[in-house]
Coordinates of C-alpha atoms in Angstrom, one line a residue:
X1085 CA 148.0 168.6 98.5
X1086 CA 150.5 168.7 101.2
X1087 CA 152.5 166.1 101.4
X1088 CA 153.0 164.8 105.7
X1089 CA 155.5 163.0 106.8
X1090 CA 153.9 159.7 108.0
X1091 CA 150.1 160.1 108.2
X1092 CA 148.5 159.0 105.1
X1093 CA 146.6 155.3 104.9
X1094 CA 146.5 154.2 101.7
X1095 CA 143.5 151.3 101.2
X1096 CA 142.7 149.2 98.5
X1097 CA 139.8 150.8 97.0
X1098 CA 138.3 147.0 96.4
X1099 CA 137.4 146.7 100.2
X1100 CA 137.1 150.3 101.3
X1101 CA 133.9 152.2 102.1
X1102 CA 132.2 154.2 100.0
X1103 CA 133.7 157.8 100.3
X1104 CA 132.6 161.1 99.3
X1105 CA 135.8 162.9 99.1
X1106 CA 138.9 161.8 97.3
X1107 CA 140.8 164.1 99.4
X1108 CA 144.1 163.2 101.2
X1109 CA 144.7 164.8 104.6
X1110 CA 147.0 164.9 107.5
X1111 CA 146.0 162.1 109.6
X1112 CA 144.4 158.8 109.5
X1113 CA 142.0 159.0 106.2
X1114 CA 139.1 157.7 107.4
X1115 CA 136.4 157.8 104.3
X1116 CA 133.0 159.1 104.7
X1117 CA 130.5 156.5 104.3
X1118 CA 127.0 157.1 102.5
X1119 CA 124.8 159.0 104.4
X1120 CA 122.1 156.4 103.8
X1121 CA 124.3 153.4 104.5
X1122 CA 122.5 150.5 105.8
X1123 CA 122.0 149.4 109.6
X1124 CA 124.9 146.2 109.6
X1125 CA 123.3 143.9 112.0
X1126 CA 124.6 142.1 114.7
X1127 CA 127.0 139.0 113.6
X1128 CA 125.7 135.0 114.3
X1129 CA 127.9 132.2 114.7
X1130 CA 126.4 130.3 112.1
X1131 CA 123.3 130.4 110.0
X1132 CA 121.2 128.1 107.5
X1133 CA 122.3 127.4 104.7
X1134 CA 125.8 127.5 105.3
X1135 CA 128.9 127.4 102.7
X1136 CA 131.6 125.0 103.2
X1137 CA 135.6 125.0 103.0
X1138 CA 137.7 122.9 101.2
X1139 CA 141.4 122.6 99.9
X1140 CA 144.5 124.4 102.5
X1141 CA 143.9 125.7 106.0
X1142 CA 145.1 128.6 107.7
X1143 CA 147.3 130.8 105.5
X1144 CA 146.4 129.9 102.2
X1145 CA 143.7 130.3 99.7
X1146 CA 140.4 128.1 100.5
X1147 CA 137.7 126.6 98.3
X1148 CA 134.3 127.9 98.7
X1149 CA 131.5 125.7 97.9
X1150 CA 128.0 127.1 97.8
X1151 CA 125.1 125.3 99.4
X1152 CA 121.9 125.0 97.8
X1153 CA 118.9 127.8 99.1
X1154 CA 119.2 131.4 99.5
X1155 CA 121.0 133.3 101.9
X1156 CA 119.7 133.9 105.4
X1157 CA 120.6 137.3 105.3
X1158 CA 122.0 137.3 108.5
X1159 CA 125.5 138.6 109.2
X1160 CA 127.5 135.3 110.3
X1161 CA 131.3 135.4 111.3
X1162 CA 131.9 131.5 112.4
X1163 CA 135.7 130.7 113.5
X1164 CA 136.6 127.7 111.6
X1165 CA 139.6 127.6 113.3
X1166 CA 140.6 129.0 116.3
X1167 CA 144.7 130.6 116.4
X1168 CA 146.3 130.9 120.0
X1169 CA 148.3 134.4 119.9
X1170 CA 146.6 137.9 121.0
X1171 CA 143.3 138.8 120.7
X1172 CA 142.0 141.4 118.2
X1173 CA 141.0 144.9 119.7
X1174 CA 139.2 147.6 118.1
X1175 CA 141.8 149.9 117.3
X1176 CA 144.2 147.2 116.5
X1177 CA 146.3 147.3 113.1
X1178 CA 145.5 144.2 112.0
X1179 CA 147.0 142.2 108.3
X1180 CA 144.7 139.2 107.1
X1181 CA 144.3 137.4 104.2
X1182 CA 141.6 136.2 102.5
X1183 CA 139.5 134.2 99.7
X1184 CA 136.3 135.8 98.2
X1185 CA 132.9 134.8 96.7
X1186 CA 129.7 136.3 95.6
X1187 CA 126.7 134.3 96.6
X1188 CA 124.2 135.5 94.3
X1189 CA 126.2 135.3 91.2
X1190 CA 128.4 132.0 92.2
X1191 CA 131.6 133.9 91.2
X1192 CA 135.2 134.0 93.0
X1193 CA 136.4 137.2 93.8
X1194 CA 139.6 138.4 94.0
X1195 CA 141.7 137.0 96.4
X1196 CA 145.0 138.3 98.2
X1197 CA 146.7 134.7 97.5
X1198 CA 146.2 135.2 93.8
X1199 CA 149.1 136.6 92.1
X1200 CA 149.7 139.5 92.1
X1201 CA 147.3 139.9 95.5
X1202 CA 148.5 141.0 99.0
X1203 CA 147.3 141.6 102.4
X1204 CA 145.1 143.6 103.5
X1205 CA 146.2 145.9 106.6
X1206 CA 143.4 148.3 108.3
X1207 CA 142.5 149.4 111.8
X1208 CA 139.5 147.2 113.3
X1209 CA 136.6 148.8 114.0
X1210 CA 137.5 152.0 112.3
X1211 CA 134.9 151.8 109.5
X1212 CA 137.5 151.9 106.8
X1213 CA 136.7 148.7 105.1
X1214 CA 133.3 147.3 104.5
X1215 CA 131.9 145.8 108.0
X1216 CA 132.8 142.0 106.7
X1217 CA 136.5 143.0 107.4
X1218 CA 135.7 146.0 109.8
X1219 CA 134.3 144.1 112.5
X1220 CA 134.7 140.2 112.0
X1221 CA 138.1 140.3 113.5
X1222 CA 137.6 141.9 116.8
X1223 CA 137.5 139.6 119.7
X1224 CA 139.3 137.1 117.8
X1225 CA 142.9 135.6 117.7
X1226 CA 145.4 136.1 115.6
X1227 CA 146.2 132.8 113.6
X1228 CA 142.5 132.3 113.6
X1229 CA 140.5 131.6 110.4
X1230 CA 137.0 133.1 109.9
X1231 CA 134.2 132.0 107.6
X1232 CA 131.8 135.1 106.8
X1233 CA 128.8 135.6 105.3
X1234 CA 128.1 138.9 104.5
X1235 CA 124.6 140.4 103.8
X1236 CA 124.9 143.5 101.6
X1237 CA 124.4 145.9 105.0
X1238 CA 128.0 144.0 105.9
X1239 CA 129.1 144.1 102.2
X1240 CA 128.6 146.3 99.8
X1241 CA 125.4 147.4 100.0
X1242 CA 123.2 148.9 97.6
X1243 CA 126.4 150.6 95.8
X1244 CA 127.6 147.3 94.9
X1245 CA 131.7 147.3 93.5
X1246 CA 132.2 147.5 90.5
X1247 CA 135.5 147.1 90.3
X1248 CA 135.0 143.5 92.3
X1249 CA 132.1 143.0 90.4
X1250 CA 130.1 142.9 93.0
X1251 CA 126.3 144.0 91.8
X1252 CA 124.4 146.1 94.6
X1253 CA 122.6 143.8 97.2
X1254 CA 124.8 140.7 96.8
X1255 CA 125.4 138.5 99.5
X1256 CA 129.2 138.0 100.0
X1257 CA 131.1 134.9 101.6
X1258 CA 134.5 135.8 102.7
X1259 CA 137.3 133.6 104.1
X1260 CA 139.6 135.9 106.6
X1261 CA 143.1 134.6 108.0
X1262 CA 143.9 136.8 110.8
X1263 CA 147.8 137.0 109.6
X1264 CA 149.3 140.1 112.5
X1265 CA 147.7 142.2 114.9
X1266 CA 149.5 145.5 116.6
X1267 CA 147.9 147.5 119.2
X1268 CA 147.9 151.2 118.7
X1269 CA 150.9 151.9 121.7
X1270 CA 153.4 149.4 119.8
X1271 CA 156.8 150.1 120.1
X1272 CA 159.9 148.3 119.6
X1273 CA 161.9 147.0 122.6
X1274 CA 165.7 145.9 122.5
X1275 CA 169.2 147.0 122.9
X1276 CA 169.1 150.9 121.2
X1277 CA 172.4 152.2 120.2
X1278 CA 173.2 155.9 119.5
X1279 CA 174.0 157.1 116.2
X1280 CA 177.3 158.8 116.0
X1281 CA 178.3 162.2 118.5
X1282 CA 177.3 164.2 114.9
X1283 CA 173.8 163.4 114.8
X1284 CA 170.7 163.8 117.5
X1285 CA 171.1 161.6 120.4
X1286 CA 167.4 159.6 121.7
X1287 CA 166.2 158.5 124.9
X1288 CA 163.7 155.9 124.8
X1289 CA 160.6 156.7 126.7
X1290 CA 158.4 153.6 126.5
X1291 CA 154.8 154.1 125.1
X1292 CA 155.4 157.6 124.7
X1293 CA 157.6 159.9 122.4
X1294 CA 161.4 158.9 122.7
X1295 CA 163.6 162.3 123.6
X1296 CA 165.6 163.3 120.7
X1297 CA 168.3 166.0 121.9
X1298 CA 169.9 167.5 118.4
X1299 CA 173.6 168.3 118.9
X1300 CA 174.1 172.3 120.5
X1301 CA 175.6 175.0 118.4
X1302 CA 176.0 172.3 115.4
X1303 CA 174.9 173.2 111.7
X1304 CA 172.3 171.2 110.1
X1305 CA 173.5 168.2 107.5
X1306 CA 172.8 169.1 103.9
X1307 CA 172.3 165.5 102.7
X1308 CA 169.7 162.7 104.4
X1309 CA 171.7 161.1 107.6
X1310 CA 170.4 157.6 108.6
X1311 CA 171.4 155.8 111.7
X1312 CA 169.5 152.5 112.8
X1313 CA 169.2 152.5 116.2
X1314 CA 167.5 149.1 116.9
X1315 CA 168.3 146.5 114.4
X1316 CA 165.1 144.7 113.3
X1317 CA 165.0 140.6 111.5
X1318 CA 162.0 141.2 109.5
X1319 CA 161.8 142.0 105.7
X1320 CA 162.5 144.7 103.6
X1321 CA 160.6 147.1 103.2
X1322 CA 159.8 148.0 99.4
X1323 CA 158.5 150.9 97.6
X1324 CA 154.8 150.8 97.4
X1325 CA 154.4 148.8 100.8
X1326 CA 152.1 150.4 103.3
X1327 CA 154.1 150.2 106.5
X1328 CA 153.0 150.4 110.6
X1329 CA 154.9 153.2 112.3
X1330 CA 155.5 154.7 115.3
X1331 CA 157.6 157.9 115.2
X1332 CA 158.7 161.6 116.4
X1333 CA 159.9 164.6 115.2
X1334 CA 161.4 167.4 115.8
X1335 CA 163.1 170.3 114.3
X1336 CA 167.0 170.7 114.2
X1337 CA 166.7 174.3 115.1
X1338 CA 165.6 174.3 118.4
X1339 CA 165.1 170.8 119.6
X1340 CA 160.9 171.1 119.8
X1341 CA 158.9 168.5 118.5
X1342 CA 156.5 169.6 116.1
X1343 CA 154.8 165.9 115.5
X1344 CA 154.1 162.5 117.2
X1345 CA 152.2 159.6 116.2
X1346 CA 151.8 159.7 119.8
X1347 CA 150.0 162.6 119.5
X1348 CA 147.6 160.7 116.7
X1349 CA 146.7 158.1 119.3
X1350 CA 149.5 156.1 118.2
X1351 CA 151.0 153.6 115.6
X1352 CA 150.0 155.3 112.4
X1353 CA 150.0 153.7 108.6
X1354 CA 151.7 154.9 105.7
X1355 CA 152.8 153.9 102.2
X1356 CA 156.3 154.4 101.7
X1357 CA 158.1 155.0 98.2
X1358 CA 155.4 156.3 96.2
X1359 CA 155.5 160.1 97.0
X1360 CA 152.4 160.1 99.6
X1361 CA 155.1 161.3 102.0
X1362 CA 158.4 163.6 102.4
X1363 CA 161.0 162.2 100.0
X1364 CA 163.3 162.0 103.0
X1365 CA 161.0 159.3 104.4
X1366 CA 160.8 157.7 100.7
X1367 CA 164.7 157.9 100.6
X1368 CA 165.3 156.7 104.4
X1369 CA 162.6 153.9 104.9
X1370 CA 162.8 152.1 101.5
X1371 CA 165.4 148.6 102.5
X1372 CA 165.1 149.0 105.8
X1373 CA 164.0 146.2 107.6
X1374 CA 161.1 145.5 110.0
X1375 CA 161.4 145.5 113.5
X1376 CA 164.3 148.5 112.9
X1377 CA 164.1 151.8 114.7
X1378 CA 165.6 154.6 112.4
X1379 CA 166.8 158.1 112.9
X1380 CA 166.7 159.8 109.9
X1381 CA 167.9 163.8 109.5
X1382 CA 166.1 165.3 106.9
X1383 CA 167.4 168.4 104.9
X1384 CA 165.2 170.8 103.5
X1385 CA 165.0 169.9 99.9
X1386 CA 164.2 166.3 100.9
X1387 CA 161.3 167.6 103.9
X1388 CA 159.4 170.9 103.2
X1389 CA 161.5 172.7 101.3
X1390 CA 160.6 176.5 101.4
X1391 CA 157.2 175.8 102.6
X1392 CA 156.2 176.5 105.7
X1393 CA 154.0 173.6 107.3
X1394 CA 152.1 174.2 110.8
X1395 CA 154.6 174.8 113.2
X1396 CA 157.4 173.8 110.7
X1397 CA 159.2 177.0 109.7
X1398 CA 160.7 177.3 105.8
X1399 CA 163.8 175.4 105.2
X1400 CA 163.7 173.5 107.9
X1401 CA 165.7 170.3 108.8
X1402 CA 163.8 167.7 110.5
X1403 CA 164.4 165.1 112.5
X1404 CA 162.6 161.6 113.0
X1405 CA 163.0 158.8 115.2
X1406 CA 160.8 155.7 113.5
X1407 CA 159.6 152.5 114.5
X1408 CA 159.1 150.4 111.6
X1409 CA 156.1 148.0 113.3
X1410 CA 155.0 146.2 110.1
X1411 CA 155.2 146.2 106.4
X1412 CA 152.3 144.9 104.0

């Protein structure tokens, strides 16, 4: 496998899709569902019987109590309560939290307040994640918390998951806290300095690829150079997070940009520190906070080495201008 520079999603398996390949890829990895996945039908408000929710609100875990009777089978996605900040689009990187339990059984399911747990972060409407998370959270707001009953055409179907221990054709009730949402043309605004006279100088373009403009008739660093441009207040980012990007690059050699998120139809996800990327990315984005825009210079050993990689020559030195959007 080649390893990209920022292009790889990296989902929890527990939530994904069924997928038929195992393969990584340039690009969003968009799993291949089953070919005889079920018809998901159309969401309802509410439905008979209904579950109820106890113990915290919004942004933290909830209590799930059963009510006596079967399922409806319908698809339900009620807002139990309603958050006042964007609203969800498909397409939309979105990060929510949320408390699990299997109907049929009676059993809590993992939840990403448990410890140990975490956020999930996915695209809506992409298909990625079983239609429960998939499509609940479009057309709603973020800070917004969802109640939804999920049907096993919404759930997991008749594969089931084992490693939830989900059995195929159980009826799942999930809990959804609409944490973040970031539209696929976020970028970062602010004051942008330069890095130093040395290193490539950026122009800021908007919601499109910034300029980068590598010094003339100057030789190429041998060691990773990294120069924050904008100086963001969020956390750090740690190895093994899956972060929201925007970024460019181009190749010291002759200034031409050989890739774009931009190009990928913008803000792109990526899990950072764990070798599903160039090192120089690894080495550059791990303690950087979010909200920062980063140039980094990339020597060979740390990018492609002596590989050449589409329009990426041998021993080339890259360089990338990166938004760091979010970090889950």
């Amino acid at each position: 496998m080649r390893r990209t520079a920022g292009l790889l999603i990296t989902l929890p398996l527990l939530l994904a899709v069924a997928c038929s390949s195992s393969t990584k890829a340039a690009g969003p990895a968009t799993p291949t569902t089953a070919s005889a996945a079920p018809t998901v039908p159309t969401p309802v408000n509410e439905a008979s019987p209904m579950p109820t929710l106890s113990g915290g609100g919004y942004g933290s875990k909830a209590t799930i109590t059963l009510p006596e009777g079967q399922p409806s089978g319908q698809f339900v996605v009620n807002t139990v309560s309603e958050g006042d900040r964007a609203v969800v689009n498909k397409g939309d990187w979105v990060t929510v939290n949320y408390t699990a339990k299997d109907w049929t059984t009676g059993k809590d399911l993992p939840s990403s307040y448990d410890a140990g747990g975490k956020p999930q972060l996915y695209q809506a409407g992409s298909g990625q994640l079983v239609p429960a998370f998939d499509q609940s959270v479009i057309g709603k707001k973020v800070g917004s918390r969802l109640l939804v009953v999920a049907p096993p055409a919404a759930a997991f179907g008749d594969q089931g998951s084992s490693q939830l221990g989900v059995a195929k054709g159980d009826t799942v009730v999930f809990v959804l806290d609409i944490m973040e949402s970031l539209p696929p043309d976020s970028t970062l605004t602010g004051t942008m300095t330069q890095p130093p006279a040395n290193l490539p100088q950026v122009k800021d373009n908007g919601k499109a690829p910034v300029t980068i403009t590598v010094p003339p008739g100057q030789a190429p660093p041998t060691d990773l150079q990294q120069a924050v441009l904008i100086k963001g207040e969020g956390k750090q980012v740690k190895t093994g997070q899956t972060l929201v990007v925007q970024y460019t690059g181009v190749l010291w050699s002759n200034g031409q940009q050989f890739d774009s998120s931009w190009t990928h139809g913008g803000a792109q996800a990526v899990q950072i520190g764990t070798g599903s990327v160039i090192e120089g990315w690894d080495k550059g984005l791990v303690g950087q906070n979010v909200g920062s825009r980063v140039e980094l210079v990339v020597p060979p050993a740390l990018g492609y080495k002596d590989q050449a990689q589409g329009s990426v020559p041998a021993n080339s030195t890259l360089v990338f201008v990166i938004d760091i959007l979010e970090a889950v």
